[in-house]
Tab-separated table of C-alpha atoms and ligand atoms in Angstrom:
chain	number	residue	atom	x	y	z
A	275	UNK	CA	0.000	0.000	0.000
A	276	UNK	CA	1.389	3.419	-0.913
A	277	UNK	CA	2.036	6.042	1.731
A	278	UNK	CA	-0.937	8.175	0.695
A	279	UNK	CA	-3.301	5.187	1.095
A	280	UNK	CA	-2.342	4.461	4.684
A	281	UNK	CA	-4.133	7.596	5.839
A	282	UNK	CA	-7.339	9.225	4.614
A	283	UNK	CA	-6.938	9.894	0.909
A	284	UNK	CA	-6.078	13.494	0.250
A	285	UNK	CA	-8.151	15.550	-2.140
A	286	UNK	CA	-6.568	17.206	-5.162
A	287	UNK	CA	-8.083	19.870	-7.409
A	288	UNK	CA	-6.562	20.568	-10.820
A	289	UNK	CA	-7.799	22.790	-13.593
A	290	UNK	CA	-7.158	23.599	-17.199
A	291	UNK	CA	-8.621	26.402	-19.273
A	292	UNK	CA	-10.341	25.686	-22.601
A	293	UNK	CA	-8.435	28.570	-24.198
A	294	UNK	CA	-7.105	26.411	-27.030
A	295	UNK	CA	-6.123	22.845	-27.772
A	296	UNK	CA	-3.702	21.755	-25.036
A	297	UNK	CA	-0.048	21.884	-25.980
A	298	UNK	CA	2.750	19.499	-25.251
A	299	UNK	CA	3.508	21.858	-22.340
A	300	UNK	CA	0.065	21.334	-20.807
A	301	UNK	CA	0.481	17.586	-21.356
A	302	UNK	CA	3.939	17.202	-19.848
A	303	UNK	CA	3.490	19.791	-17.101
A	304	UNK	CA	0.015	18.817	-16.005
A	305	UNK	CA	-2.424	16.533	-17.813
A	306	UNK	CA	-0.102	13.520	-18.220
A	307	UNK	CA	0.294	13.354	-14.453
A	308	UNK	CA	-3.404	13.592	-13.698
A	309	UNK	CA	-4.226	10.024	-14.672
A	310	UNK	CA	-1.388	8.874	-12.383
A	311	UNK	CA	-2.683	10.795	-9.358
A	312	UNK	CA	-6.026	8.972	-9.338
A	313	UNK	CA	-4.292	5.951	-7.814
A	314	UNK	CA	-3.411	7.707	-4.568
A	315	UNK	CA	-5.725	10.697	-4.290
A	316	UNK	CA	-9.349	11.755	-4.616
A	317	UNK	CA	-9.123	13.982	-7.645
A	318	UNK	CA	-11.365	16.690	-9.023
A	319	UNK	CA	-10.506	17.795	-12.562
A	320	UNK	CA	-12.023	21.062	-13.652
A	321	UNK	CA	-12.300	22.603	-17.102
A	322	UNK	CA	-11.943	26.245	-16.122
A	323	UNK	CA	-14.215	27.905	-18.668
A	324	UNK	CA	-15.042	30.880	-16.419
A	325	UNK	CA	-11.359	31.693	-16.069
A	326	UNK	CA	-11.019	31.520	-19.856
A	327	UNK	CA	-13.411	34.486	-20.112
A	328	UNK	CA	-10.853	36.864	-18.590
A	329	UNK	CA	-9.471	36.960	-22.139
A	330	UNK	CA	-11.925	37.546	-25.003
A	331	UNK	CA	-13.071	34.228	-26.523
A	332	UNK	CA	-15.007	33.374	-29.678
A	333	UNK	CA	-18.204	31.897	-28.128
A	334	UNK	CA	-18.643	29.012	-30.585
A	335	UNK	CA	-14.963	28.075	-30.253
A	336	UNK	CA	-15.106	28.136	-26.471
A	337	UNK	CA	-18.130	25.810	-26.453
A	338	UNK	CA	-16.527	23.379	-28.902
A	339	UNK	CA	-13.179	23.414	-27.123
A	340	UNK	CA	-14.779	22.703	-23.764
A	341	UNK	CA	-16.238	19.429	-25.017
A	342	UNK	CA	-13.048	18.591	-26.908
A	343	UNK	CA	-10.989	19.190	-23.796
A	344	UNK	CA	-13.211	16.836	-21.810
A	345	UNK	CA	-12.697	14.149	-24.477
A	346	UNK	CA	-8.951	14.757	-24.469
A	347	UNK	CA	-8.713	14.450	-20.689
A	348	UNK	CA	-10.640	11.174	-20.841
A	349	UNK	CA	-8.286	9.999	-23.610
A	350	UNK	CA	-5.280	10.461	-21.310
A	351	UNK	CA	-6.728	7.846	-18.992
A	352	UNK	CA	-8.610	9.924	-16.432
A	353	UNK	CA	-11.293	7.644	-15.036
A	354	UNK	CA	-14.551	9.639	-14.713
A	355	UNK	CA	-15.899	7.267	-12.087
A	356	UNK	CA	-12.885	7.328	-9.762
A	357	UNK	CA	-12.460	11.087	-10.292
A	358	UNK	CA	-14.821	13.986	-10.710
A	359	UNK	CA	-14.428	15.581	-14.147
A	360	UNK	CA	-16.507	18.714	-14.551
A	361	UNK	CA	-16.879	22.105	-16.189
A	362	UNK	CA	-16.500	25.078	-13.833
A	363	UNK	CA	-19.590	26.971	-15.092
A	364	UNK	CA	-21.735	23.868	-14.505
A	365	UNK	CA	-21.211	24.358	-10.773
A	366	UNK	CA	-22.648	27.819	-10.017
A	367	UNK	CA	-21.526	27.536	-6.389
A	368	UNK	CA	-17.995	28.586	-7.459
A	369	UNK	CA	-19.310	32.068	-8.299
A	370	UNK	CA	-21.388	32.207	-5.130
A	371	UNK	CA	-18.386	31.474	-2.935
A	372	UNK	CA	-16.221	33.769	-5.009
A	373	UNK	CA	-18.356	36.765	-4.025
A	374	UNK	CA	-18.098	35.987	-0.331
A	375	UNK	CA	-14.337	35.525	-0.638
A	376	UNK	CA	-14.010	38.769	-2.632
A	377	UNK	CA	-15.578	40.545	0.325
A	378	UNK	CA	-12.798	39.057	2.443
A	379	UNK	CA	-9.937	39.970	0.112
A	380	UNK	CA	-8.137	43.297	0.097
A	381	UNK	CA	-7.672	45.425	-2.998
A	382	UNK	CA	-3.981	45.705	-2.129
A	383	UNK	CA	-3.581	41.912	-2.103
A	384	UNK	CA	-5.012	41.600	-5.603
A	385	UNK	CA	-2.947	44.537	-6.852
A	386	UNK	CA	0.225	42.661	-5.939
A	387	UNK	CA	-0.510	39.659	-8.182
A	388	UNK	CA	2.215	39.526	-10.822
A	389	UNK	CA	0.087	37.517	-13.262
A	390	UNK	CA	-2.410	40.391	-13.325
A	391	UNK	CA	0.372	42.757	-14.261
A	392	UNK	CA	1.684	40.348	-16.925
A	393	UNK	CA	-1.699	39.607	-18.481
A	394	UNK	CA	-2.705	43.305	-18.425
A	395	UNK	CA	0.475	44.104	-20.326
A	396	UNK	CA	-0.302	41.310	-22.817
A	397	UNK	CA	-3.910	42.458	-23.396
A	398	UNK	CA	-3.799	46.258	-22.824
A	399	UNK	CA	-7.095	46.683	-24.696
A	400	UNK	CA	-8.983	44.451	-22.253
A	401	UNK	CA	-7.802	44.961	-18.668
A	402	UNK	CA	-11.124	43.838	-17.213
A	403	UNK	CA	-12.336	43.320	-13.658
A	404	UNK	CA	-12.332	39.540	-14.115
A	405	UNK	CA	-8.622	39.592	-14.784
A	406	UNK	CA	-8.155	41.454	-11.529
A	407	UNK	CA	-10.420	39.252	-9.389
A	408	UNK	CA	-9.429	35.960	-11.091
A	409	UNK	CA	-7.340	34.860	-8.062
A	410	UNK	CA	-10.454	35.109	-5.868
A	411	UNK	CA	-12.388	32.790	-8.167
A	412	UNK	CA	-9.383	30.474	-8.137
A	413	UNK	CA	-9.419	30.545	-4.335
A	414	UNK	CA	-13.115	29.643	-4.452
A	415	UNK	CA	-12.390	26.753	-6.878
A	416	UNK	CA	-9.949	25.296	-4.382
A	417	UNK	CA	-11.584	26.108	-1.049
A	418	UNK	CA	-15.071	25.029	-2.083
A	419	UNK	CA	-13.876	21.393	-2.215
A	420	UNK	CA	-11.611	21.684	0.807
A	421	UNK	CA	-8.811	20.503	-1.457
A	422	UNK	CA	-5.685	19.447	0.445
A	423	UNK	CA	-3.384	19.708	-2.548
A	424	UNK	CA	-3.286	21.791	-5.688
A	425	UNK	CA	-0.733	21.037	-8.412
A	426	UNK	CA	0.614	24.431	-9.388
A	427	UNK	CA	3.336	25.688	-11.645
A	428	UNK	CA	5.642	28.471	-10.515
A	429	UNK	CA	3.364	31.071	-12.100
A	430	UNK	CA	0.517	30.044	-9.791
A	431	UNK	CA	2.273	29.887	-6.418
A	432	UNK	CA	1.346	33.482	-5.612
A	433	UNK	CA	-2.335	32.708	-6.255
A	434	UNK	CA	-2.197	29.620	-4.053
A	435	UNK	CA	-0.632	31.687	-1.286
A	436	UNK	CA	-3.486	34.162	-1.617
A	437	UNK	CA	-6.034	31.327	-1.375
A	438	UNK	CA	-4.341	30.200	1.843
A	439	UNK	CA	-4.391	33.733	3.224
A	440	UNK	CA	-8.071	34.199	2.402
A	441	UNK	CA	-8.917	30.826	3.953
A	442	UNK	CA	-6.899	31.549	7.086
A	443	UNK	CA	-8.496	34.959	7.485
A	444	UNK	CA	-12.011	33.590	7.003
A	445	UNK	CA	-11.358	30.781	9.497
A	446	UNK	CA	-10.035	33.363	11.973
A	447	UNK	CA	-13.156	35.528	11.765
A	448	UNK	CA	-15.888	32.896	11.341
A	449	UNK	CA	-14.397	29.763	12.864
A	450	UNK	CA	-12.859	26.737	11.210
A	451	UNK	CA	-14.374	26.450	7.736
A	452	UNK	CA	-11.769	25.886	5.037
A	453	UNK	CA	-8.872	23.479	4.643
A	454	UNK	CA	-5.639	25.370	3.969
A	455	UNK	CA	-4.435	23.987	0.624
A	456	UNK	CA	-0.827	23.024	-0.060
A	457	UNK	CA	0.966	23.234	-3.397
A	458	UNK	CA	1.800	19.927	-5.006
A	459	UNK	CA	4.731	19.425	-7.338
A	460	UNK	CA	4.223	16.275	-9.405
A	461	UNK	CA	7.211	13.925	-9.475
A	462	UNK	CA	7.421	13.874	-13.266
A	463	UNK	CA	6.536	17.439	-14.225
A	464	UNK	CA	8.528	19.753	-16.439
A	465	UNK	CA	8.010	23.223	-17.780
A	466	UNK	CA	8.250	23.315	-21.568
A	467	UNK	CA	9.268	26.434	-23.403
A	468	UNK	CA	8.099	27.924	-26.692
A	469	UNK	CA	9.741	26.340	-29.744
A	470	UNK	CA	9.994	29.776	-31.348
A	471	UNK	CA	11.141	31.783	-28.312
A	472	UNK	CA	12.620	29.261	-25.881
A	473	UNK	CA	12.909	31.734	-23.010
A	474	UNK	CA	9.099	32.012	-22.976
A	475	UNK	CA	6.661	29.363	-21.710
A	476	UNK	CA	4.941	27.224	-24.351
A	477	UNK	CA	1.318	28.465	-24.344
A	478	UNK	CA	-1.749	27.258	-26.191
A	479	UNK	CA	-2.984	30.798	-26.862
A	480	UNK	CA	0.314	31.927	-28.422
A	481	UNK	CA	-0.397	33.574	-31.767
A	482	UNK	CA	2.728	32.033	-33.296
A	483	UNK	CA	1.530	28.587	-34.406
A	484	UNK	CA	5.104	27.307	-34.650
A	485	UNK	CA	5.748	28.015	-30.978
A	486	UNK	CA	3.894	24.947	-29.740
A	487	UNK	CA	3.098	21.336	-30.519
A	488	UNK	CA	-0.553	20.544	-29.883
A	489	UNK	CA	-1.641	17.306	-28.285
A	490	UNK	CA	-3.682	16.656	-31.434
A	491	UNK	CA	-0.944	17.412	-34.004
A	492	UNK	CA	-0.217	14.574	-36.435
A	493	UNK	CA	3.277	13.211	-36.951
A	494	UNK	CA	4.066	15.304	-40.055
A	495	UNK	CA	3.090	18.493	-38.259
A	496	UNK	CA	5.127	17.515	-35.215
A	497	UNK	CA	8.201	16.820	-37.371
A	498	UNK	CA	7.756	20.125	-39.216
A	499	UNK	CA	7.403	22.115	-35.984
A	500	UNK	CA	10.457	20.536	-34.339
A	501	UNK	CA	12.516	21.048	-37.507
A	502	UNK	CA	11.736	24.761	-37.248
A	503	UNK	CA	12.405	24.957	-33.505
A	504	UNK	CA	14.835	27.725	-32.616
A	505	UNK	CA	18.196	26.395	-31.362
A	506	UNK	CA	21.615	28.063	-31.626
A	507	UNK	CA	24.636	28.049	-33.838
A	508	UNK	CA	27.072	25.988	-31.797
A	509	UNK	CA	25.779	22.654	-33.106
A	510	UNK	CA	26.229	20.664	-29.867
A	511	UNK	CA	23.476	18.797	-28.089
A	512	UNK	CA	24.285	19.922	-24.564
A	513	UNK	CA	22.037	20.849	-21.627
A	514	UNK	CA	22.512	24.480	-20.616
A	515	UNK	CA	19.255	26.305	-19.936
A	516	UNK	CA	20.946	29.678	-19.620
A	517	UNK	CA	23.016	29.710	-22.802
A	518	UNK	CA	21.254	27.066	-24.905
A	519	UNK	CA	17.555	27.407	-24.005
A	520	UNK	CA	16.258	25.987	-27.306
A	521	UNK	CA	18.383	22.830	-27.271
A	522	UNK	CA	17.806	22.367	-23.525
A	523	UNK	CA	14.051	22.564	-24.069
A	524	UNK	CA	14.212	19.917	-26.798
A	525	UNK	CA	16.371	17.743	-24.537
A	526	UNK	CA	13.784	18.077	-21.770
A	527	UNK	CA	11.061	16.877	-24.143
A	528	UNK	CA	13.206	13.980	-25.370
A	529	UNK	CA	14.063	13.036	-21.810
A	530	UNK	CA	10.405	13.064	-20.737
A	531	UNK	CA	9.359	10.675	-23.504
A	532	UNK	CA	12.368	8.357	-23.571
A	533	UNK	CA	13.248	8.331	-19.879
A	534	UNK	CA	16.879	9.079	-20.794
A	535	UNK	CA	19.023	11.381	-18.662
A	536	UNK	CA	20.606	14.546	-20.054
A	537	UNK	CA	24.026	12.822	-20.004
A	538	UNK	CA	22.672	9.886	-22.005
A	539	UNK	CA	21.118	12.248	-24.534
A	540	UNK	CA	24.352	14.230	-24.859
A	541	UNK	CA	26.242	10.977	-25.506
A	542	UNK	CA	23.649	9.719	-27.995
A	543	UNK	CA	23.910	12.832	-30.157
A	544	UNK	CA	27.605	13.662	-29.699
A	545	UNK	CA	29.101	14.621	-33.045
A	546	UNK	CA	25.722	14.519	-34.805
A	547	UNK	CA	23.923	17.621	-36.076
A	548	UNK	CA	20.733	19.193	-34.763
A	549	UNK	CA	18.825	17.704	-37.726
A	550	UNK	CA	19.107	14.148	-36.410
A	551	UNK	CA	18.383	15.286	-32.883
A	552	UNK	CA	15.244	17.230	-33.829
A	553	UNK	CA	13.917	14.279	-35.801
A	554	UNK	CA	14.460	11.968	-32.820
A	555	UNK	CA	12.624	14.405	-30.520
A	556	UNK	CA	9.754	14.604	-33.016
A	557	UNK	CA	9.497	10.821	-33.291
A	558	UNK	CA	9.551	10.267	-29.539
A	559	UNK	CA	6.841	12.923	-29.144
A	560	UNK	CA	4.629	11.527	-31.914
A	561	UNK	CA	4.985	7.974	-30.539
A	562	UNK	CA	3.817	9.189	-27.128
A	563	UNK	CA	0.880	11.170	-28.488
A	564	UNK	CA	-0.529	8.702	-31.049
A	565	UNK	CA	-2.290	6.395	-28.535
A	566	UNK	CA	-3.885	9.400	-26.802
A	567	UNK	CA	-4.990	10.829	-30.171
A	568	UNK	CA	-6.560	7.520	-31.274
A	569	UNK	CA	-8.499	7.328	-28.027
A	570	UNK	CA	-9.447	11.014	-28.326
A	571	UNK	CA	-10.985	10.509	-31.801
A	572	UNK	CA	-12.947	7.524	-30.527
A	573	UNK	CA	-14.286	9.329	-27.457
A	574	UNK	CA	-15.079	12.605	-29.216
A	575	UNK	CA	-17.137	10.735	-31.827
A	576	UNK	CA	-19.527	9.858	-28.981
A	577	UNK	CA	-20.676	13.311	-27.862
A	578	UNK	CA	-23.513	11.856	-25.789
A	579	UNK	CA	-20.993	9.918	-23.747
A	580	UNK	CA	-18.806	13.000	-23.179
A	581	UNK	CA	-21.843	15.040	-22.152
A	582	UNK	CA	-23.041	12.311	-19.800
A	583	UNK	CA	-19.637	12.305	-18.083
A	584	UNK	CA	-19.820	16.087	-17.673
A	585	UNK	CA	-23.383	15.930	-16.389
A	586	UNK	CA	-22.435	13.345	-13.799
A	587	UNK	CA	-19.320	15.353	-12.877
A	588	UNK	CA	-21.371	18.529	-12.439
A	589	UNK	CA	-23.809	16.741	-10.133
A	590	UNK	CA	-21.099	15.211	-7.970
A	591	UNK	CA	-19.072	18.424	-7.805
A	592	UNK	CA	-22.191	20.475	-7.025
A	593	UNK	CA	-23.086	18.212	-4.140
A	594	UNK	CA	-19.718	18.900	-2.499
A	595	UNK	CA	-19.636	22.571	-3.447
A	596	UNK	CA	-23.178	23.380	-2.327
A	597	UNK	CA	-22.441	21.950	1.092
A	598	UNK	CA	-19.539	24.378	1.522
A	599	UNK	CA	-21.492	27.372	0.235
A	600	UNK	CA	-24.399	26.616	2.533
A	601	UNK	CA	-22.027	26.436	5.500
A	602	UNK	CA	-20.313	29.697	4.494
A	603	UNK	CA	-23.621	31.533	3.940
A	604	UNK	CA	-24.740	30.490	7.395
A	605	UNK	CA	-21.458	31.585	8.974
A	606	UNK	CA	-21.479	35.054	7.399
A	607	UNK	CA	-25.093	35.593	8.418
A	608	UNK	CA	-27.094	35.212	5.216
A	609	UNK	CA	-30.682	34.193	5.961
A	610	UNK	CA	-31.427	30.703	4.672
A	611	UNK	CA	-35.140	29.980	4.664
A	612	UNK	CA	-34.842	26.214	4.874
A	613	UNK	CA	-32.741	26.435	8.053
A	614	UNK	CA	-33.787	27.180	11.638
B	762	LIG	N1	4.646	25.259	-21.021
B	762	LIG	C1	4.176	24.564	-20.002
B	762	LIG	N2	4.965	23.638	-19.408
B	762	LIG	C2	4.488	22.921	-18.367
B	762	LIG	N3	3.249	23.050	-17.845
B	762	LIG	C3	2.420	23.956	-18.423
B	762	LIG	N4	1.155	24.320	-18.153
B	762	LIG	C4	0.793	25.278	-19.027
B	762	LIG	N5	1.803	25.551	-19.862
B	762	LIG	C5	2.838	24.758	-19.516
B	762	LIG	C6	0.321	23.730	-17.105
B	762	LIG	O1	-0.890	23.292	-17.702
B	762	LIG	C7	-1.962	23.393	-16.751
B	762	LIG	C8	-3.166	24.000	-17.381
B	762	LIG	O2	-2.882	25.315	-17.739
B	762	LIG	P1	-4.043	26.343	-18.050
B	762	LIG	O3	-4.696	26.003	-19.313
B	762	LIG	O4	-4.961	26.437	-16.898
B	762	LIG	O5	-3.368	27.746	-18.129
B	762	LIG	P2	-1.945	28.218	-18.485
B	762	LIG	O6	-0.942	27.798	-17.472
B	762	LIG	O7	-2.076	29.692	-18.719
B	762	LIG	O8	-1.650	27.441	-19.840
B	762	LIG	P3	-1.376	28.037	-21.246
B	762	LIG	O9	-1.210	26.903	-22.201
B	762	LIG	O10	-0.264	29.041	-21.196
B	762	LIG	O11	-2.761	28.750	-21.562
B	762	LIG	P4	-3.031	30.221	-22.065
B	762	LIG	O12	-2.231	30.364	-23.322
B	762	LIG	O13	-4.498	30.292	-22.273
B	762	LIG	O14	-2.580	31.164	-20.982
B	762	LIG	C9	-1.408	24.185	-15.575
B	762	LIG	O15	-1.163	23.276	-14.509
B	762	LIG	C10	-0.126	24.769	-16.085
B	762	LIG	O16	0.852	24.918	-15.045
């Protein structure tokens, strides 16, 4: 029995935004690990469509992508019976709790969030209130399920800290209500960088289509994108994030899919050009993605099945979430007619 099973199973909440087809970065850094976590934890997997609205979306695309994302998550092996897979907007309680938490969050705290500053700079024409209060909704997403653990990348640690602060403050004023969530760093996670600008994170909403590999890209596309990946002129396959970010990023990808260490990769490609190396990275990537893609096509063809999973997920998530909201409403003094 694993360590996590000897005590009460911990609860994990993870989310992904339907802002585009997930990239290799989303897969390696997050989604690939999710199916592994279900063995040891009670997992809730959320498609964060409300968060996606902080950036302008094409409505029809957002709707389509939400269903596609659900199918893709199922294709990676997430079991919808063992886990709760749901769409954020299908559980209105998130917004209800978010308001209460917003009333317990200071303007100054939100002003300090670096992601707000970054995203405002990236979308200067749409610095909306949702972008500013996004961390409060994220706190609600986590606290509403009393999640013990939240897998977060470096860019989200500040938001998790805020969620902990809000929870601690609320507990202090109204009595013990929320679990204080901890960050969780998956054993086999890695941050992948853009293929076009390797000092920047690989992102699904990047406007440069050559900057990412999508989880649904076919082998020819994958080969083409890796061939174009920015490297350097010194011609040596050597791991050095600082001075050789492009090559190091490709080595990270190769290492993830082959299990080889950086030293083994350096030895394998010593004296060979980047051409051979890029092709090997592309092949290892395509080999890893093909089984997921085959399963994805099969699952997506059955829309009724995907929708039934989401309906069931929404019901199960709502049951947990409504319980928390009801408790919070009572604690803050909102009149509930069905209570005495
Ligand atoms: N490049 C990456 N390397 C490793 N992990 C990554 N993640 C995202 N990009 C990388 C992880 O994927 C999960 C889901 O991310 P998200 O969709 O909620 O938002 P994000 O982090 O903003 O991802 P993107 O692809 O960059 O989306 P857009 O372009 O819409 O902003 C998270 O766990 C994240 O850490």
